[in-house]
Amino acid sequence: MSDARRLEQMTREFLELGPTRAPDDAVRAALLAVQTTPQERDFGFRLRPSQRWLPLRLAMAAAIVVVALVGVGQLQLPTGNVGGGPSPSATASPAVTPNPSLTPSPSPTPLDTTTWLTFTSDRYGVSVLHPADWVVTRASEFWDLQADRNMFRVGLVLDTLVAPSNNPQFHVFSMGLPPGTSEDAFLAEFSKFTLDPECIPPRVEWAPITIDGRPALLVANTCSPYAVAFAFVDGRVYGFRLFDLAEYPDGLLFRTILTTVRLNPGDALEAPSPAPSPAPSASPGSSPSPPTP
Amino acid sequence: MDRELVERARGGDRDAFTVLVHQISDRLYAIAHRILRDGDLAQDALQNAIVTAWRQLPHLRDADRFEAWSQRILVHACYAESRRRGRSAATVRLISFSPSTPDTSDALADRDEIERAFRRLSPDHRAVLVLHHYLGLPLVEVAATLGIPAGTARSRLHNASRVLRSAIEADSQPTIEEVRLA
């Protein structure tokens, strides 16, 4: 072994061994994280962490001014009874005050869904229609808040319906609410521990809608082009997320897909172990653990 | 690497970035796995590197350097992963190989020997060996990828080889117990 050449040869042969292909799940999870990760723009200087949202805020402020000036109503996400069914109480919570920017607006003509296919999630007990050329990837693990805030696990816990160009994507997820957990407590925890908590408007600004005739809530992320909707049925929470809204900035695609959702909580599988959950009486200041960076 | 794709991704096009990731992820994972000697750690490093590359892509000045730049991010992600887990040398798992062709016992013994020795190296020694001997990068490129001067890359490679040889020779020495038994 004292021969330098032999050592070099051995090292080369040794390093040739081992995997040469990245696990698909790992790459998929990372790319999903990218969907919600803003880029650092080069402003000629490095922003401190607390300043990193400044450009986004400035851009948002500029966008608001532009929207106000031109009065483009169609940039609002449509709300209201997207499920087409009865809306028992109109809102999921009496405390909800609709965000003026998310109030119902004249709905554009829904997309034609006659050629769409049905996806049924055995894991989460839900079915939904999607364009025929979209690719479906089923979740391989159960969704919970911990997984949703972990950018590297979230791709494994979502039923994902993806357009051929990888955009847009529709995500389906669900979990049984632990006994005693209120809808408000769940939503507070979701907002607090999502990957980008600064980008989720306050709970009172979420818009009331219905999904499959059930009261639901919808909110648009203010930093990334996606929206999320939640429905609560028989002790379960159902979540639906659409990236990216750019192709249908009026929310038409999201609204159309949501009209096809059918909730079947009785068919959902139960997670094998108790899912990490928000405290039953969670409040804005209650014992958060640090979010995944 | 498609320069136009890099430019589009740098401008915020996630679809373009997705294509780029599919082009480089296999190689990045192979590098991470060889540095970290552990599949789980390598996956974590790969994922961190992909997200970091996306975030920092607007800072990339030369689109033609995208792959080398992403490899540098990956190597730093490997260092971070080693530090985070605190087991870069001591507790990593042995990798089991399934050779596709019949192997001689001598070759297997050599492989075990070098595997044990490699695990004793620090991550930066492993990185320089992987970039030079696995990717086949010349020292100048190794230096550019690691973001260190060429002279430092040369001495680091020399030191890594020396430590590797010492570890192999130490492994091949009989133990005190073996000497006594003889």
XYZ file of C-alpha atoms in Angstrom:
475
model
C 0.000 0.000 0.000
C 2.967 2.312 0.010
C 2.737 2.770 -3.707
C 1.164 6.158 -4.349
C -0.165 5.105 -7.712
C -1.836 2.036 -6.291
C -3.447 4.130 -3.574
C -4.739 6.538 -6.174
C -6.064 3.679 -8.256
C -7.749 2.094 -5.232
C -9.301 5.416 -4.284
C -10.694 5.861 -7.781
C -12.135 2.356 -7.887
C -13.586 2.752 -4.424
C -15.268 6.043 -5.300
C -16.746 4.547 -8.447
C -18.885 2.344 -6.219
C -22.092 3.603 -4.686
C -25.303 5.154 -5.959
C -25.357 7.302 -9.060
C -29.031 8.200 -9.058
C -30.785 10.595 -6.690
C -33.908 9.230 -4.965
C -36.987 10.589 -6.747
C -38.775 11.357 -3.475
C -35.897 13.491 -2.256
C -35.766 15.534 -5.446
C -39.531 15.907 -5.548
C -39.657 17.130 -1.951
C -36.910 19.662 -2.605
C -38.648 20.971 -5.720
C -41.865 21.309 -3.773
C -40.014 23.363 -1.203
C -38.735 25.553 -4.008
C -42.334 26.353 -4.928
C -42.755 28.262 -1.680
C -39.242 29.640 -1.383
C -38.570 33.161 -2.613
C -35.286 33.959 -4.275
C -32.813 36.372 -2.781
C -32.690 39.249 -5.202
C -29.409 40.979 -5.703
C -29.818 44.533 -4.527
C -26.115 45.198 -4.343
C -26.060 44.516 -0.643
C -26.990 41.697 1.671
C -30.255 42.058 3.513
C -30.394 41.224 7.165
C -32.874 38.437 7.866
C -35.395 40.927 9.174
C -35.083 42.938 5.967
C -35.431 40.109 3.511
C -39.160 40.634 3.088
C -38.766 44.342 2.463
C -38.565 44.066 -1.334
C -41.607 41.806 -1.349
C -43.500 44.222 0.813
C -42.531 47.096 -1.435
C -43.576 45.093 -4.472
C -46.866 44.192 -2.825
C -47.495 47.812 -1.910
C -46.824 48.826 -5.491
C -49.127 46.112 -6.748
C -51.892 47.266 -4.424
C -51.560 50.804 -5.712
C -51.733 49.604 -9.304
C -54.770 47.456 -8.612
C -56.479 50.322 -6.829
C -55.766 52.679 -9.702
C -57.012 50.496 -12.471
C -59.739 48.819 -10.436
C -59.083 45.376 -11.768
C -61.742 43.410 -10.016
C -60.827 40.172 -11.668
C -57.564 39.935 -9.747
C -59.624 39.015 -6.695
C -59.794 35.386 -5.806
C -63.380 34.254 -6.217
C -65.108 33.132 -3.095
C -68.562 32.163 -2.108
C -70.214 28.833 -2.617
C -67.687 27.112 -4.807
C -69.065 23.723 -3.969
C -72.402 24.352 -5.527
C -74.134 22.791 -2.544
C -75.948 24.288 0.385
C -74.023 26.555 2.662
C -75.420 25.815 6.088
C -73.950 28.735 7.925
C -72.160 30.728 5.248
C -69.035 30.841 7.377
C -67.022 28.335 9.305
C -66.768 30.643 12.223
C -68.913 33.553 13.300
C -65.751 35.496 14.037
C -64.749 35.599 10.405
C -64.882 38.934 8.675
C -64.351 38.602 4.961
C -61.332 40.382 3.621
C -62.558 43.124 1.304
C -60.041 42.007 -1.282
C -61.465 38.500 -1.197
C -65.143 39.289 -1.248
C -67.209 37.514 -3.887
C -67.017 39.018 -7.307
C -68.846 38.162 -10.490
C -67.585 34.689 -11.300
C -66.115 34.042 -14.697
C -67.438 31.066 -16.601
C -66.203 27.882 -14.931
C -63.752 25.786 -16.866
C -65.114 22.859 -18.844
C -64.571 19.728 -16.748
C -66.330 17.222 -18.996
C -63.061 15.561 -20.020
C -61.514 15.642 -16.568
C -60.660 12.474 -14.661
C -61.522 11.542 -11.115
C -58.819 11.165 -8.524
C -59.847 9.357 -5.366
C -57.619 9.558 -2.336
C -58.045 6.378 -0.323
C -55.709 7.741 2.304
C -57.608 10.968 2.931
C -61.165 10.077 1.927
C -61.735 12.620 -0.794
C -62.243 12.671 -4.525
C -61.662 15.441 -7.009
C -61.654 15.958 -10.754
C -58.546 17.062 -12.602
C -57.518 17.734 -16.217
C -56.866 14.469 -18.022
C -53.200 15.161 -18.735
C -52.248 15.927 -15.147
C -50.005 13.494 -13.301
C -51.136 12.179 -9.939
C -48.704 11.235 -7.192
C -50.220 9.774 -4.074
C -48.987 10.587 -0.598
C -46.813 7.886 0.906
C -47.105 9.167 4.466
C -49.825 10.817 6.550
C -50.114 14.589 6.600
C -49.854 16.611 9.779
C -48.721 20.083 10.736
C -45.195 18.939 11.488
C -44.840 17.437 8.040
C -46.394 20.445 6.348
C -43.855 22.813 7.829
C -40.944 20.544 6.969
C -39.985 21.522 3.459
C -38.319 18.187 2.895
C -41.187 16.002 4.125
C -44.119 17.904 2.770
C -43.787 16.354 -0.666
C -44.329 12.908 0.809
C -47.558 13.661 2.652
C -49.531 15.321 -0.126
C -51.638 13.820 -2.843
C -50.244 15.880 -5.702
C -51.944 16.542 -9.026
C -49.561 18.220 -11.428
C -49.889 19.662 -14.910
C -47.442 18.267 -17.498
C -45.335 21.420 -17.314
C -45.101 20.974 -13.516
C -47.256 24.028 -13.048
C -49.906 24.391 -11.747
C -50.068 21.853 -8.946
C -53.032 20.926 -6.796
C -52.403 19.399 -3.364
C -54.792 17.369 -1.250
C -54.180 16.610 2.404
C -56.168 15.804 5.513
C -55.909 14.690 9.111
C -58.220 13.816 11.969
C -58.452 16.661 14.423
C -57.400 15.556 17.909
C -60.326 15.630 20.337
C -60.916 19.070 21.728
C -59.091 20.873 18.951
C -61.198 23.690 17.597
C -61.148 24.740 13.974
C -59.817 28.140 14.980
C -57.022 26.551 17.004
C -56.023 24.388 14.060
C -55.994 27.312 11.652
C -53.996 29.430 14.072
C -51.387 26.716 14.322
C -51.341 26.215 10.572
C -50.779 29.916 9.995
C -48.082 30.097 12.614
C -46.089 27.070 11.581
C -46.417 27.007 7.861
C -43.203 27.453 5.916
C -43.846 31.125 5.368
C -45.913 32.405 8.299
C -45.236 36.023 7.385
C -47.084 35.478 4.152
C -50.386 34.174 5.534
C -52.859 36.986 6.263
C -54.487 37.113 9.684
C -57.202 34.575 10.305
C -59.940 37.200 10.175
C -59.051 37.951 6.570
C -59.642 34.428 5.338
C -62.623 34.210 3.037
C -65.587 31.957 3.832
C -66.509 29.563 1.047
C -68.126 26.155 0.836
C -66.667 22.924 -0.450
C -69.000 20.032 -1.202
C -71.671 21.968 0.624
C -69.581 22.319 3.766
C -68.337 25.570 5.248
C -64.726 26.210 4.365
C -62.140 28.965 4.400
C -59.799 30.198 1.720
C -56.679 32.332 1.857
C -54.108 33.437 -0.674
C -50.437 33.537 0.253
C -49.131 37.065 -0.073
C -45.556 36.134 -1.020
C -45.926 33.097 -3.235
C -48.516 32.539 -5.927
C -50.630 29.955 -4.172
C -53.874 29.706 -2.258
C -55.077 27.208 0.292
C -58.564 26.198 1.405
C -59.673 24.240 4.464
C -62.901 22.408 5.199
C -63.818 20.741 8.475
C -66.023 17.668 8.345
C -66.831 15.124 11.026
C -63.711 15.745 13.050
C -61.379 15.910 10.069
C -59.721 18.852 8.418
C -59.329 18.798 4.662
C -56.791 21.017 2.963
C -56.454 21.949 -0.701
C -53.657 24.023 -2.133
C -53.046 25.321 -5.639
C -49.701 26.461 -7.037
C -49.379 28.541 -9.054
C -52.108 31.078 -9.504
C -50.271 32.896 -12.259
C -52.016 31.095 -15.085
C -55.431 31.853 -13.617
C -54.913 34.940 -11.456
C -58.633 35.230 -10.932
C -58.567 31.896 -9.101
C -60.744 30.285 -11.739
C -58.792 27.041 -11.870
C -58.737 26.669 -8.107
C -62.425 27.484 -7.869
C -63.272 25.033 -10.612
C -61.323 22.205 -9.033
C -62.854 22.912 -5.648
C -66.343 22.619 -7.124
C -65.538 18.995 -7.979
C -64.323 17.997 -4.529
C -66.299 15.338 -2.713
C -65.509 14.774 0.938
C -65.876 11.250 2.305
C -64.425 11.351 5.804
C -65.733 7.858 6.525
C -63.373 6.460 3.882
C -60.234 8.115 5.221
C -57.498 5.985 6.723
C -56.438 6.754 10.250
C -52.832 7.693 10.869
C -51.132 4.842 12.747
C -50.005 7.013 15.635
C -51.410 10.176 17.145
C -50.513 13.013 14.862
C -48.708 16.015 16.306
C -51.343 18.601 16.804
C -52.023 22.053 18.051
C -52.920 22.454 21.660
C -56.703 22.428 22.148
C -56.676 25.973 23.428
C -53.956 27.267 21.166
C -53.663 30.994 21.054
C -51.345 33.265 19.128
C -48.815 33.172 21.910
C -48.934 29.505 22.784
C -45.736 27.475 22.955
C -44.541 27.310 19.404
C -41.604 25.185 18.461
C -39.259 26.783 15.966
C -40.350 26.333 12.375
C -38.142 24.437 10.019
C -35.871 26.852 8.213
C -25.789 22.989 -19.205
C -28.346 25.090 -21.038
C -27.390 28.715 -20.458
C -30.862 29.940 -21.354
C -32.422 27.683 -18.743
C -30.058 29.042 -16.122
C -30.896 32.612 -17.108
C -34.608 31.890 -16.899
C -34.228 30.212 -13.506
C -32.132 33.113 -12.296
C -34.991 35.373 -13.262
C -37.379 33.386 -11.083
C -38.685 30.747 -13.500
C -39.369 27.704 -11.334
C -40.090 25.465 -14.311
C -36.674 26.183 -15.758
C -35.092 25.491 -12.397
C -36.949 22.172 -12.195
C -35.421 21.118 -15.510
C -31.968 22.104 -14.280
C -32.416 20.164 -11.064
C -33.338 17.046 -12.990
C -30.157 17.477 -15.007
C -27.823 17.787 -12.037
C -29.485 15.995 -9.119
C -28.055 12.546 -9.852
C -24.518 13.830 -9.908
C -25.043 15.990 -6.829
C -26.440 13.035 -4.917
C -23.551 10.822 -6.006
C -21.086 13.418 -4.718
C -22.953 13.874 -1.433
C -23.182 10.138 -0.876
C -19.467 9.692 -1.419
C -18.554 12.526 0.920
C -20.994 11.676 3.676
C -20.974 7.876 3.321
C -24.637 7.756 4.330
C -27.794 7.779 2.225
C -29.995 9.739 4.633
C -27.388 12.425 5.187
C -26.769 12.626 1.464
C -30.482 13.150 0.785
C -30.652 15.932 3.348
C -27.586 17.596 1.876
C -28.984 17.304 -1.639
C -32.318 18.829 -0.640
C -30.671 21.671 1.247
C -28.417 22.330 -1.707
C -31.332 22.455 -4.169
C -33.299 24.928 -2.073
C -30.223 27.023 -1.345
C -29.318 27.068 -5.022
C -32.796 28.323 -5.881
C -32.656 31.048 -3.244
C -29.198 32.231 -4.170
C -29.441 31.793 -7.914
C -29.909 35.533 -8.594
C -26.398 36.016 -7.153
C -24.795 33.684 -9.713
C -22.811 35.919 -12.037
C -21.768 33.463 -14.756
C -24.557 31.206 -15.983
C -21.990 28.862 -17.529
C -20.708 28.091 -14.045
C -24.059 26.874 -12.792
C -23.083 23.239 -12.297
C -19.796 23.995 -10.545
C -21.562 26.620 -8.469
C -24.248 24.136 -7.426
C -21.545 21.609 -6.539
C -19.950 24.156 -4.269
C -23.286 24.703 -2.550
C -23.643 20.955 -2.206
C -20.213 20.502 -0.653
C -21.022 23.184 1.895
C -24.343 21.450 2.553
C -22.371 18.253 3.191
C -20.135 20.065 5.665
C -23.205 21.463 7.410
C -24.834 18.059 7.488
C -21.726 16.529 9.020
C -21.587 19.198 11.687
C -25.292 18.994 12.383
C -25.318 15.278 12.885
C -21.960 15.307 14.621
C -21.057 11.971 13.225
C -19.061 12.668 10.146
C -16.315 10.239 11.047
C -17.312 8.164 13.999
C -20.759 6.729 13.550
C -21.610 6.729 9.880
C -22.918 3.476 8.556
C -20.866 1.223 6.382
C -22.212 1.117 2.884
C -22.965 -2.347 1.606
C -22.066 -2.793 -2.001
C -23.442 -5.402 -4.339
C -20.808 -5.839 -6.988
C -22.278 -6.626 -10.348
C -19.292 -8.684 -11.347
C -17.494 -11.442 -9.453
C -14.934 -9.974 -7.126
C -11.746 -11.452 -5.850
C -11.152 -11.675 -2.160
C -8.139 -9.411 -2.502
C -10.231 -6.706 -4.096
C -12.855 -7.046 -1.402
C -10.221 -6.803 1.290
C -8.797 -3.693 -0.360
C -12.240 -2.178 -0.557
C -12.979 -2.822 3.109
C -9.624 -1.417 3.976
C -10.144 1.782 2.076
C -13.731 2.111 3.293
C -12.566 2.045 6.895
C -9.778 4.473 6.139
C -12.040 6.825 4.191
C -14.450 7.032 7.079
C -11.661 8.425 9.229
C -11.117 11.390 6.946
C -12.603 14.784 7.670
C -15.377 15.966 5.334
C -13.129 18.495 3.615
C -10.535 15.797 2.915
C -13.257 13.545 1.534
C -14.606 16.384 -0.583
C -11.298 17.089 -2.264
C -10.749 13.382 -2.969
C -14.262 12.997 -4.392
C -13.971 16.050 -6.625
C -10.545 15.079 -7.904
C -10.739 11.292 -8.122
C -14.471 10.712 -8.688
C -15.446 13.727 -10.802
C -12.002 13.877 -12.344
C -11.696 17.626 -11.851
C -8.230 19.130 -12.234
C -6.934 20.868 -9.129
C -7.752 24.306 -10.484
C -11.375 23.271 -10.892
C -11.404 21.616 -7.485
C -10.196 24.891 -6.021
C -12.823 26.872 -7.896
C -15.561 24.493 -6.818
C -14.551 24.624 -3.180
C -13.918 28.348 -3.264
C -10.330 28.010 -2.061
C -6.975 28.987 -3.597
C -5.377 26.448 -5.925
C -2.439 26.032 -3.567
C -4.764 25.196 -0.718
C -6.550 22.635 -2.876
C -3.227 21.037 -3.750
C -2.065 20.800 -0.141
C -5.480 19.574 0.959
C -5.399 16.807 -1.627
C -1.875 15.893 -0.574
C -2.889 15.796 3.085
C -5.997 13.782 2.348
C -3.956 11.185 0.471
C -1.413 11.066 3.267
C -4.061 10.604 5.956
C -5.771 7.965 3.853
C -2.524 6.044 3.386
C -1.713 6.296 7.105
C -5.134 5.015 8.033
C -4.822 2.071 5.690
C -1.379 1.219 6.988
C -2.574 1.501 10.578
C -5.414 -0.863 9.789
C -3.055 -3.379 8.263
C -0.796 -3.507 11.355
C -1.430 -6.540 13.587
C -3.029 -5.711 16.902
C -1.164 -6.261 20.144
C -3.356 -9.289 20.764
C -2.479 -10.742 17.372
C 1.240 -10.235 18.064
C 0.938 -11.969 21.419
C -0.899 -14.913 19.896
C 1.770 -15.283 17.259
